[in-house]
XYZ file of C-alpha atoms in Angstrom:
565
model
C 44.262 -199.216 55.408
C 44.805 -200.303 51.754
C 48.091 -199.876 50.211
C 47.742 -197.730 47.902
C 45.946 -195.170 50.501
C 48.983 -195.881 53.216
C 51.540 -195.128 50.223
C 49.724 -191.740 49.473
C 49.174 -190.948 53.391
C 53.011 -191.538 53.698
C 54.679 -189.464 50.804
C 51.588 -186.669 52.302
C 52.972 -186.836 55.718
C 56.669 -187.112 55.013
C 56.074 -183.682 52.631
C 54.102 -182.006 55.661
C 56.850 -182.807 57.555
C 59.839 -181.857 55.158
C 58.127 -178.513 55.032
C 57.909 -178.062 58.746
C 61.429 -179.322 59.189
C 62.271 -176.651 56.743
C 60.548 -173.686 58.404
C 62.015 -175.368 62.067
C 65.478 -174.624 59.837
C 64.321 -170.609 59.168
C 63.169 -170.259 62.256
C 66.916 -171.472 63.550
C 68.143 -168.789 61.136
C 65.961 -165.950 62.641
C 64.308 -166.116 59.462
C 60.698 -166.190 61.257
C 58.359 -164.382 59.139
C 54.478 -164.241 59.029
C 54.434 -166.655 55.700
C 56.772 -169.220 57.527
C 54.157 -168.886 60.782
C 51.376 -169.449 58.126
C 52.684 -172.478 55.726
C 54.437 -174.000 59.297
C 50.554 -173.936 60.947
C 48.732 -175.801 57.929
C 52.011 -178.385 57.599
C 51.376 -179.296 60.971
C 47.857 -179.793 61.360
C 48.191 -181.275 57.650
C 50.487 -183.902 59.712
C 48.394 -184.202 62.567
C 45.833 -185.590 60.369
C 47.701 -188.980 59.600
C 48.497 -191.936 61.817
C 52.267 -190.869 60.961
C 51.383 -187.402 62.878
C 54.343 -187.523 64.557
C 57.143 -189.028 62.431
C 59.991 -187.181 60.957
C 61.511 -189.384 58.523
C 64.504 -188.040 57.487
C 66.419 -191.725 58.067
C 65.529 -192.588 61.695
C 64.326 -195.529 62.598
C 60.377 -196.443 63.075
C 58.607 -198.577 65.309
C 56.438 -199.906 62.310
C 53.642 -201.430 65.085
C 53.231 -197.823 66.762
C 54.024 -195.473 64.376
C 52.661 -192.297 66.680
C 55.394 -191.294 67.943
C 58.695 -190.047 67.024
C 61.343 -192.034 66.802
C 65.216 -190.295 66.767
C 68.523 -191.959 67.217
C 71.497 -189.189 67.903
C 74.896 -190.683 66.015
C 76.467 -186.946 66.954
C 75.984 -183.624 68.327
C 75.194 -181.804 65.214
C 72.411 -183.983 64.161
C 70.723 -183.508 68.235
C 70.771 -179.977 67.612
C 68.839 -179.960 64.442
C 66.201 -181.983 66.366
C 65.528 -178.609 68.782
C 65.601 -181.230 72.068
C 67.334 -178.325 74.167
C 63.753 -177.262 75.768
C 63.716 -176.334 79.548
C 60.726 -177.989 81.216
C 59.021 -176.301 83.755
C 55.131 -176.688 83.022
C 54.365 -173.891 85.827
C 56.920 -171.260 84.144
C 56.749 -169.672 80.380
C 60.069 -167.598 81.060
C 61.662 -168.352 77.885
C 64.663 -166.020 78.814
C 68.064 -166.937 78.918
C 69.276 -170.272 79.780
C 65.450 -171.374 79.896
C 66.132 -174.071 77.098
C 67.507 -176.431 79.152
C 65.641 -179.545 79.804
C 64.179 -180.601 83.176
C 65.079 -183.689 85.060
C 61.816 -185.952 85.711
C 63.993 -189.071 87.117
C 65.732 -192.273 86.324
C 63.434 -195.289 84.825
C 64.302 -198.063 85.977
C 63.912 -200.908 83.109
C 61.168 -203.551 84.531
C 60.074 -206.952 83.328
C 56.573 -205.936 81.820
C 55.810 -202.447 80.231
C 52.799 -202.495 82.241
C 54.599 -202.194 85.623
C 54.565 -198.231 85.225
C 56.400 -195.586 86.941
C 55.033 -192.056 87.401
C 57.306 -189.320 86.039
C 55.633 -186.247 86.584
C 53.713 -183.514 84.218
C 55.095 -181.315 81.410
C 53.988 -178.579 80.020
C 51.120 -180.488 77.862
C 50.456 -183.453 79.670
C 49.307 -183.380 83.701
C 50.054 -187.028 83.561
C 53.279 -188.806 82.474
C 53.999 -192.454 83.361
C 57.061 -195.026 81.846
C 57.687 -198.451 81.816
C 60.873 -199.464 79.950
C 61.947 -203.007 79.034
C 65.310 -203.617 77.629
C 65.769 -206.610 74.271
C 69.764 -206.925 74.214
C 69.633 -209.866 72.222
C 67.892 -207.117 69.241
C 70.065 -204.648 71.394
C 67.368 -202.401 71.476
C 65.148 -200.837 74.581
C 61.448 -200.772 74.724
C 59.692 -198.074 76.097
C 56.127 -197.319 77.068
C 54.623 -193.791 77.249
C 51.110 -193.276 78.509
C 50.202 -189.767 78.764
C 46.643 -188.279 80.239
C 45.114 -185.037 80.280
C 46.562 -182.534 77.671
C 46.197 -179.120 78.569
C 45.537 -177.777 75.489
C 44.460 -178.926 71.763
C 47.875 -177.825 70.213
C 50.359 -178.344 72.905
C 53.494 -180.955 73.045
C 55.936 -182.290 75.378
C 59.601 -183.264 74.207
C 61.333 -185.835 75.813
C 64.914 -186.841 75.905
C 66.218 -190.121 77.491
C 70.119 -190.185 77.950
C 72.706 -192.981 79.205
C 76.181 -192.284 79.925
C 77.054 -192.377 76.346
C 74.506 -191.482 74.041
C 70.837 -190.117 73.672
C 67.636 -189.954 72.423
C 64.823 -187.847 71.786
C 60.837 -188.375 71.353
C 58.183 -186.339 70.651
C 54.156 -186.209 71.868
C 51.356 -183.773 70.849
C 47.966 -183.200 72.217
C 46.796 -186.794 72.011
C 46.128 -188.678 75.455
C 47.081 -192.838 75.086
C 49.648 -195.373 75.106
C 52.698 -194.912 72.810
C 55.023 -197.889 72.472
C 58.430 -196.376 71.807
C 61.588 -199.090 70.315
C 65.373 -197.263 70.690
C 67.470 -199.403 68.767
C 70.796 -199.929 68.440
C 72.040 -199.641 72.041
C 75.357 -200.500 72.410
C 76.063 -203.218 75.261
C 77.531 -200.478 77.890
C 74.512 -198.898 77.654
C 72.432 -202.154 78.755
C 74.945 -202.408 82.114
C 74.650 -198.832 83.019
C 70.926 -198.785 82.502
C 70.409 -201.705 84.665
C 72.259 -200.176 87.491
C 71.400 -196.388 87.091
C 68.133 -196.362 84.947
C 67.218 -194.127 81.545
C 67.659 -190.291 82.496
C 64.350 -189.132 81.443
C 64.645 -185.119 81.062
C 61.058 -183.377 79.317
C 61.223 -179.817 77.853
C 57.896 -177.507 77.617
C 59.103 -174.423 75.700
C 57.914 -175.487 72.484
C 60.056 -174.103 69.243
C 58.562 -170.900 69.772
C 59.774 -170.528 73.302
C 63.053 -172.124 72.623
C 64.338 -170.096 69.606
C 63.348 -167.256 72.076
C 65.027 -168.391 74.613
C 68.340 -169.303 72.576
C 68.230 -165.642 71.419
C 68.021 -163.840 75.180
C 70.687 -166.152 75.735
C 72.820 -165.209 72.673
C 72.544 -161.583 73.231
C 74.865 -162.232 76.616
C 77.462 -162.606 74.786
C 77.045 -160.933 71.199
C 75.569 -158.255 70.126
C 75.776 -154.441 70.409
C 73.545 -154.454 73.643
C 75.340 -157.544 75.386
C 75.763 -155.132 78.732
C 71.999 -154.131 78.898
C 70.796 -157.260 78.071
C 72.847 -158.935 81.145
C 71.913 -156.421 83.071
C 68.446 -156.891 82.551
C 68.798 -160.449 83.069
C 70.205 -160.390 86.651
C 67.707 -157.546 87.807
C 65.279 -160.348 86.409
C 67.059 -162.731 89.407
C 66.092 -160.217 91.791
C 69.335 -157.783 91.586
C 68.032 -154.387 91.622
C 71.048 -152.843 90.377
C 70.287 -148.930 90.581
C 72.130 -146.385 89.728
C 74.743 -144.479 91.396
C 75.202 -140.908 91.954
C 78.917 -141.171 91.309
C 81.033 -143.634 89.496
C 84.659 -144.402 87.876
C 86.499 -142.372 90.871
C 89.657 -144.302 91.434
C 90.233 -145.153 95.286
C 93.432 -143.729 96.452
C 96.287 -146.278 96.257
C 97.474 -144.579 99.446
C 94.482 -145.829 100.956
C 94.527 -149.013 100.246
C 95.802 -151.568 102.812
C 97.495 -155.367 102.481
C 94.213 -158.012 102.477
C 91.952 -155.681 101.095
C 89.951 -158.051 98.818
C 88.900 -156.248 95.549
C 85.070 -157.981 94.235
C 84.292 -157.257 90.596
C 81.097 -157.625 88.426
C 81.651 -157.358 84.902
C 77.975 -157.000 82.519
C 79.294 -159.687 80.087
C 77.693 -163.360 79.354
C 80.161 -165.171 81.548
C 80.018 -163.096 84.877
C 75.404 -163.586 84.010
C 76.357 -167.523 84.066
C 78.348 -167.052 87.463
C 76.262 -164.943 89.322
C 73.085 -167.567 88.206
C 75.454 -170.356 89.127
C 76.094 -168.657 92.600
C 73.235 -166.489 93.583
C 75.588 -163.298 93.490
C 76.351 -160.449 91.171
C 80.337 -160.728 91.882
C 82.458 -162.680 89.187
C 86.059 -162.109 90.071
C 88.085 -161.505 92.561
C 91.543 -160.247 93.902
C 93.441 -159.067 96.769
C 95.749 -156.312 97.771
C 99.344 -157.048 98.591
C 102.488 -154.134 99.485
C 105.550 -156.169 97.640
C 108.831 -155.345 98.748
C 109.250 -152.590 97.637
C 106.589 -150.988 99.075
C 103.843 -150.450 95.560
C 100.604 -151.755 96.151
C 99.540 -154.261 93.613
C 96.599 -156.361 93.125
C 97.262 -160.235 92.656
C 94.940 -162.557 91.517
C 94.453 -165.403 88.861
C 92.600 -163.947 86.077
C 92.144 -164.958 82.468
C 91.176 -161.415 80.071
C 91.268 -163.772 77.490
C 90.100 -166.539 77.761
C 91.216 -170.121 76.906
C 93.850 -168.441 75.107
C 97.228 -169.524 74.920
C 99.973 -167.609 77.302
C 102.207 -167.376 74.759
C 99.863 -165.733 72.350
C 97.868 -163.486 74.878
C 97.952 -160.252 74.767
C 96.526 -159.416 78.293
C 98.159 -160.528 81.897
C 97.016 -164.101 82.663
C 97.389 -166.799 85.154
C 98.586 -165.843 88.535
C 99.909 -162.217 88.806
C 100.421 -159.078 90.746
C 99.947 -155.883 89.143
C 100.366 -152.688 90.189
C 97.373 -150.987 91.330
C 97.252 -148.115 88.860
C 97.977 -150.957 86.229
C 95.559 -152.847 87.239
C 92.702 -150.138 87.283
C 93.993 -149.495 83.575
C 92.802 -153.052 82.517
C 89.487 -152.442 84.114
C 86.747 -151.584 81.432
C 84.474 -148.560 82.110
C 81.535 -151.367 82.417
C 83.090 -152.756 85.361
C 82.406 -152.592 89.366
C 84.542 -152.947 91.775
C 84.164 -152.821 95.639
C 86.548 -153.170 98.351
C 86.154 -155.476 101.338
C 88.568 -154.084 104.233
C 89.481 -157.305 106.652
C 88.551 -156.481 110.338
C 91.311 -154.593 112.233
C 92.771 -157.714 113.768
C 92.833 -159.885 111.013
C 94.225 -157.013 108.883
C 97.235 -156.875 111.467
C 97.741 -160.313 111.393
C 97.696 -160.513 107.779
C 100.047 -157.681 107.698
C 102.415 -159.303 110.483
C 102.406 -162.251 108.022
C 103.548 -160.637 104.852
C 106.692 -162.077 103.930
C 104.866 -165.306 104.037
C 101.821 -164.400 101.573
C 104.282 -163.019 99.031
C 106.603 -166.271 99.343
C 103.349 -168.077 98.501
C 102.499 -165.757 95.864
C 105.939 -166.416 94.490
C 105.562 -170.475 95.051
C 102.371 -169.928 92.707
C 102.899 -168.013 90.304
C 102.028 -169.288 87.054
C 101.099 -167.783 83.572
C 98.137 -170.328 83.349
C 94.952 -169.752 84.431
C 93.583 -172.619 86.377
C 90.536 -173.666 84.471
C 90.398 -177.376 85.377
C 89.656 -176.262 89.062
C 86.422 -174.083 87.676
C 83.642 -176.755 87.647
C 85.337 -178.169 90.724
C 84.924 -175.399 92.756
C 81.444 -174.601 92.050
C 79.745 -178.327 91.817
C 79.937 -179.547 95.437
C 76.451 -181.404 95.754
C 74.801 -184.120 93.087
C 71.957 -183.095 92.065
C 72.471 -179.206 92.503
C 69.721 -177.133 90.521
C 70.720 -174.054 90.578
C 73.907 -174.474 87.910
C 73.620 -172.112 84.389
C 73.449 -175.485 82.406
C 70.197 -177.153 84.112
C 70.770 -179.745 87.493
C 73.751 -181.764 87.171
C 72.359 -184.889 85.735
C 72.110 -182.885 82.543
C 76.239 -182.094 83.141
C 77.057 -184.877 81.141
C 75.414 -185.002 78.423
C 76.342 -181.093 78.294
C 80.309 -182.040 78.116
C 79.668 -184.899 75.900
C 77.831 -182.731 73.226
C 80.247 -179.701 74.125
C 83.408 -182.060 73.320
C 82.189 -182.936 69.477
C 82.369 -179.385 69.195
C 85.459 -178.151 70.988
C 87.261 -181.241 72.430
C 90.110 -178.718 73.802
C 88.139 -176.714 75.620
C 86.320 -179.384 77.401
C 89.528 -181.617 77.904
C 91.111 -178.529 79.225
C 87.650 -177.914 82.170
C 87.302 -181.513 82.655
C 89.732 -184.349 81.770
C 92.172 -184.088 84.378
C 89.314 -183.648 87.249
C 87.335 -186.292 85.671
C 90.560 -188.429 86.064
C 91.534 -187.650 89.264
C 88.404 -188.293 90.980
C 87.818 -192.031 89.033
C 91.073 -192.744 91.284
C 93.985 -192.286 88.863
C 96.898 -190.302 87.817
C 96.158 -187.182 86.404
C 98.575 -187.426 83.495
C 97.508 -190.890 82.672
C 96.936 -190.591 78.930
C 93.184 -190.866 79.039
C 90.599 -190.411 76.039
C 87.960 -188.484 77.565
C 85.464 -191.311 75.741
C 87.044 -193.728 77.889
C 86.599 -191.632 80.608
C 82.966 -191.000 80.064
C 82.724 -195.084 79.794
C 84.752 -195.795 82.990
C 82.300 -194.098 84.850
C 79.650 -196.946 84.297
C 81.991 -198.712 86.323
C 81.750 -196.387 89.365
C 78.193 -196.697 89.162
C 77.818 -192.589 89.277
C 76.414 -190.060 87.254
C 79.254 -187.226 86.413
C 77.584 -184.800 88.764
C 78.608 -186.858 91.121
C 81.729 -187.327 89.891
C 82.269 -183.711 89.899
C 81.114 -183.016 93.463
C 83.996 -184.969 94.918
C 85.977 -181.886 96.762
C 89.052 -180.375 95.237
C 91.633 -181.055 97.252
C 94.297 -178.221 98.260
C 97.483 -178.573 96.802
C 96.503 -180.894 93.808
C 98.393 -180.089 90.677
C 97.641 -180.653 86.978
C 99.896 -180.828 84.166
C 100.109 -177.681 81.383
C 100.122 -177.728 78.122
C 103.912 -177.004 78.636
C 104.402 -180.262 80.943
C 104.739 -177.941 84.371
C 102.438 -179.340 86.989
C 100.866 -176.439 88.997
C 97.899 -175.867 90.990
C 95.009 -174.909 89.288
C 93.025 -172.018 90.980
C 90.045 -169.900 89.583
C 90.137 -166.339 91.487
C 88.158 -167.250 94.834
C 90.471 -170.008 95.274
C 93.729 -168.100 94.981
C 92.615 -165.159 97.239
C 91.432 -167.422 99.948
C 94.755 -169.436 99.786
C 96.546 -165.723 100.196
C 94.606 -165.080 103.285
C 95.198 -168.268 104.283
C 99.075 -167.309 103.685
C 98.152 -164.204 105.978
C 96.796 -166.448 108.973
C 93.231 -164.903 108.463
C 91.961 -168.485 109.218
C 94.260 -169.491 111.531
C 94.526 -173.617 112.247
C 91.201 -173.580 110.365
C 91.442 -176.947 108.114
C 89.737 -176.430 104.419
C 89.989 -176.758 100.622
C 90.484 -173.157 99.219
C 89.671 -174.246 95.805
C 86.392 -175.388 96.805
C 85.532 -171.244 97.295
C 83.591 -169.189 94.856
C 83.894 -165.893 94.417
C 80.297 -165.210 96.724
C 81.771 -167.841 99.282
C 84.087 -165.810 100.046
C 81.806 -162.147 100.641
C 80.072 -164.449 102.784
C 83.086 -165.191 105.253
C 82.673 -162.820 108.745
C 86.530 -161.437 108.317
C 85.775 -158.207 106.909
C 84.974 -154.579 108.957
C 81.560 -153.416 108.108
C 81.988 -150.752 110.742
C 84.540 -148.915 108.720
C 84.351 -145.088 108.345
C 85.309 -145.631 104.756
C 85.773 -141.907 102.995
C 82.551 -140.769 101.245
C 83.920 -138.659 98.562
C 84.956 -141.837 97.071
C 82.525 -144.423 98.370
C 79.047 -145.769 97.624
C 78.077 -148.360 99.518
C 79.691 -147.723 102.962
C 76.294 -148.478 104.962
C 76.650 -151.906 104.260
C 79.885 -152.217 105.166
C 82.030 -151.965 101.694
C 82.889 -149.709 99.820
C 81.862 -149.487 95.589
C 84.098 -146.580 93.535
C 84.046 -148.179 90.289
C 81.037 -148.701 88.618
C 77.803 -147.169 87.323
C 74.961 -149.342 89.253
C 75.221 -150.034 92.480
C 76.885 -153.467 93.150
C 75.349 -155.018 96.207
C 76.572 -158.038 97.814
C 73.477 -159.951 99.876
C 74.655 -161.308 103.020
C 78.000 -159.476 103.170
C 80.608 -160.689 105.894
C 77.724 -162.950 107.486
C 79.298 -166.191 108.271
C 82.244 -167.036 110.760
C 84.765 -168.950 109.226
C 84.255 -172.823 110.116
C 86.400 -176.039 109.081
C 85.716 -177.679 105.838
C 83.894 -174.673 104.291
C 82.202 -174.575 101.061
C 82.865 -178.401 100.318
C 79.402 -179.510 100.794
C 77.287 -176.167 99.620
C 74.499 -175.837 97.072
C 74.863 -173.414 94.488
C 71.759 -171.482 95.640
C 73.023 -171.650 99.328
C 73.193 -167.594 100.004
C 74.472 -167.413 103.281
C 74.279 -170.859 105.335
C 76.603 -172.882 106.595
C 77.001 -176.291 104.556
């Protein structure tokens, strides 16, 4: 092509695409009206008309000898999210509801000695046919990868991929066009080359499209924000197959006469972070607590709870950490949007547990603690590599997840993650760590963090507060099953207690579904519980379904329901 022609098709293409970048922008801002749809359509197939179709050049680097694809290199978080690469991939679903943005895992590529030696990787949503080579230069500390993609399904479609290592990422592009596409990512740093060679290039692909994904990113906003954020999560876990009907009767407080020692109390809140959990954990419950008589004979319901969350003790305004409250208290703090049932142990267990007592409330008091143990959250839930069925996508994607999350809100993520993360690389959990260097180390182990994160919480492990007191860090499930525990529900039963979630535990065959529990109060009482709090009906599949067995939980899916793992 002559010069002068190239120079022309350039500065054409790199306005096409400065316009579509800028309408990808209003779209972002929920700015998406019918002139942006219009000027956006004849920018891109103004685009697609040049051999730079697919180049964004807004200061990434270009392979000059294949300049057909995209080429992006992410220096931080902020810049990745401008790109759009958060696309879930799944070429045989269009749900573009919440959570749906998250990229699919197609593999690891392994890097080769000839870009011809190619792997299959799968389809996407536009191409039936994806295959990789990859060939890494660490003398020009760069990686060269080979794309060659058959059989678009449509005229207009695209695939997105990303490619992460431990410690960085990168993102590519493809429209409708069938070929070879040599890719060069440059500037890879020389951890990157060792942990490639031993674990490959995580190769996620997306198939939402913009369209899809802005979609998506809104159903997933309106969980938490928003003047409908109940009815939307509502309508999102009736979408999981929750039928959540109404009741005939709701907010009738249970008599606290009524109530017995070991009663365990499951909640479902409608709010965004009781959606994630009951996606993470194929169950509608979210919290949990458990009934204890102190001394002086009040019931009150104990649990370790958060109201607000990652909130300072000393600043909260609402009970946190580990407490017992009195049962009228407690019912005080409920919301109106909440549901609670009550699980009644079976009539020997309750004895025992009631023989045992003075022992669950010296526990109780050996626990107690104003934190709320959010370093044992992730822990308790991730107990297989690989798992699928987690909010944020499988678990390879778990790392890149904290590593972008961290740029944004380092104490958040250092508060979920560092101590765990240290702990299970095999040292001391108050070692004074940079969670970078942790996120390097890890190269080392020759494991993705998933992994990492799978290793099983051991009972009785303590972390370090922001206050320097080392305590054990439980999330609800955990606490309530180390009560019963306390209570000699399990009896010589060996097991992890932190490795419970809250549906774990309605799982476990210790509660009386043969109660004659008193209708004027109860919904639910067929299936063995009883619901008086709540306007839908709150049903809990698999209820009281599995005997108790050593080791439980440690080695369970997310999307287990009721087998034994």
């Amino acid at each position: 092509m002559p010069t002068k022609n190239k120079r022309l098709c350039t500065i054409l293409t790199n306005y096409a695409n400065l316009v579509r970048t800028y309408i990808i922008d209003s779209f972002q801002m929920y700015s998406s009206t019918l002139l942006c749809v219009v000027v956006g359509f004849f920018a891109v197939v103004a685009a697609l008309n040049t051999d730079y179709a697919d180049l964004l050049t807004r200061g990434y680097t270009i392979d000059e000898e294949n300049p057909k694809m995209a080429l992006y290199r992410g220096s931080d978080y902020q810049v990745f999210k401008e790109e759009n690469p958060h696309f879930k991939p799944d070429a045989a679903n269009d749900d573009t509801g919440p959570m749906a943005f998250i990229p699919n895992f197609l593999g690891n590529l392994m890097p080769s000695t000839s870009r011809h030696k190619l792997v299959p990787m799968g389809s996407g949503k536009c191409f039936e046919e994806i295959k990789m080579s990859l060939i890494l230069n660490e003398e020009k500390a760069q990686m060269n990868l080979r794309m060659v993609l058959g059989y678009p399904k449509g005229f207009t479609c695209t695939d997105h991929f990303l490619f992460l290592t431990l410690s960085d990422y990168y993102t590519s592009l493809a429209r409708f066009r069938s070929g070879v596409f040599d890719i060069v990512l440059k500037g890879v740093q020389k951890s990157e080359f060792k942990y490639i060679r031993e674990n490959g290039l995580v190769v996620f692909a997306a198939s939402k499209g913009i369209f899809g994904t802005i979609s998506s990113l809104y159903s997933t906003a309106r969980l938490f924000i928003g003047s409908q954020t109940e009815e939307n999560v509502i309508k999102h876990m009736r979408s999981y197959g929750f039928k959540l009907e109404k009741r005939h009767r709701y907010n009738i407080p249970f008599p606290k006469e009524r109530l017995r020692s070991g009663d365990v109390f499951f909640l479902f809140d409608p709010s965004g972070i009781d959606a994630l959990i009951g996606q993470g954990t194929a169950s509608l419950i979210g919290h949990v607590g458990i009934v204890v008589e102190n001394e002086q004979g009040v019931k009150e319901v104990c649990e370790s709870v958060s109201y607000e969350a990652f909130v300072d003790p000393a600043e909260a305004e609402l009970p946190t950490g580990i407490i017992c409250t009195e049962y009228i208290e407690f019912m005080k703090l409920q919301e109106t949007s909440r549901h609670i049932v009550i699980g009644r142990l079976k009539d020997e267990l309750s004895e025992k547990f009631i023989s045992n007592i003075e022992k669950v409330r010296t526990l109780y008091r050996e626990l107690k603690t104003p934190y709320y143990g959010y370093e044992g959250l992730f822990g308790s839930f991730i107990d297989v590599p690989g798992d699928a069925n987690m909010p944020f996508g499988t678990t390879e994607m778990l790392g890149f997840i904290i590593r972008a999350a961290h740029s944004m809100k380092p104490e958040v993520i250092d508060l979920l993650f560092k101590q765990g993360i240290a702990w299970r690389l095999g040292f001391d959990h108050d070692v004074a760590w940079d969670f970078d260097d942790l996120m390097i180390y890890t190269q080392h182990m020759k494991k993705q963090l998933g992994e990492i994160m799978a290793v099983v919480e051991n009972q009785g492990r303590k972390y370090t507060k922001s206050n320097g007191d080392q305590v054990e860090s439980m999330i609800c499930s955990a606490f309530v099953m180390r009560m019963l525990q306390a209570g000699g529900v399990f009896g010589d039963l060996e097991f992890n207690a932190p490795e419970t979630t809250p549906a774990d535990l309605s799982y476990l065959d210790i509660f009386d579904k043969d109660i004659a529990w008193p209708a004027e109060f109860c919904t639910g009482t067929e299936r063995g519980y009883c619901q008086f709090w709540g306007a839908l009906d709150f049903d809990l599949p698999h209820f009281s379904t599995i005997k108790p067995y050593a080791h439980m939980n440690e080695r369970c899916p997310t999307d287990r329901f009721h087998m034994k793992c």
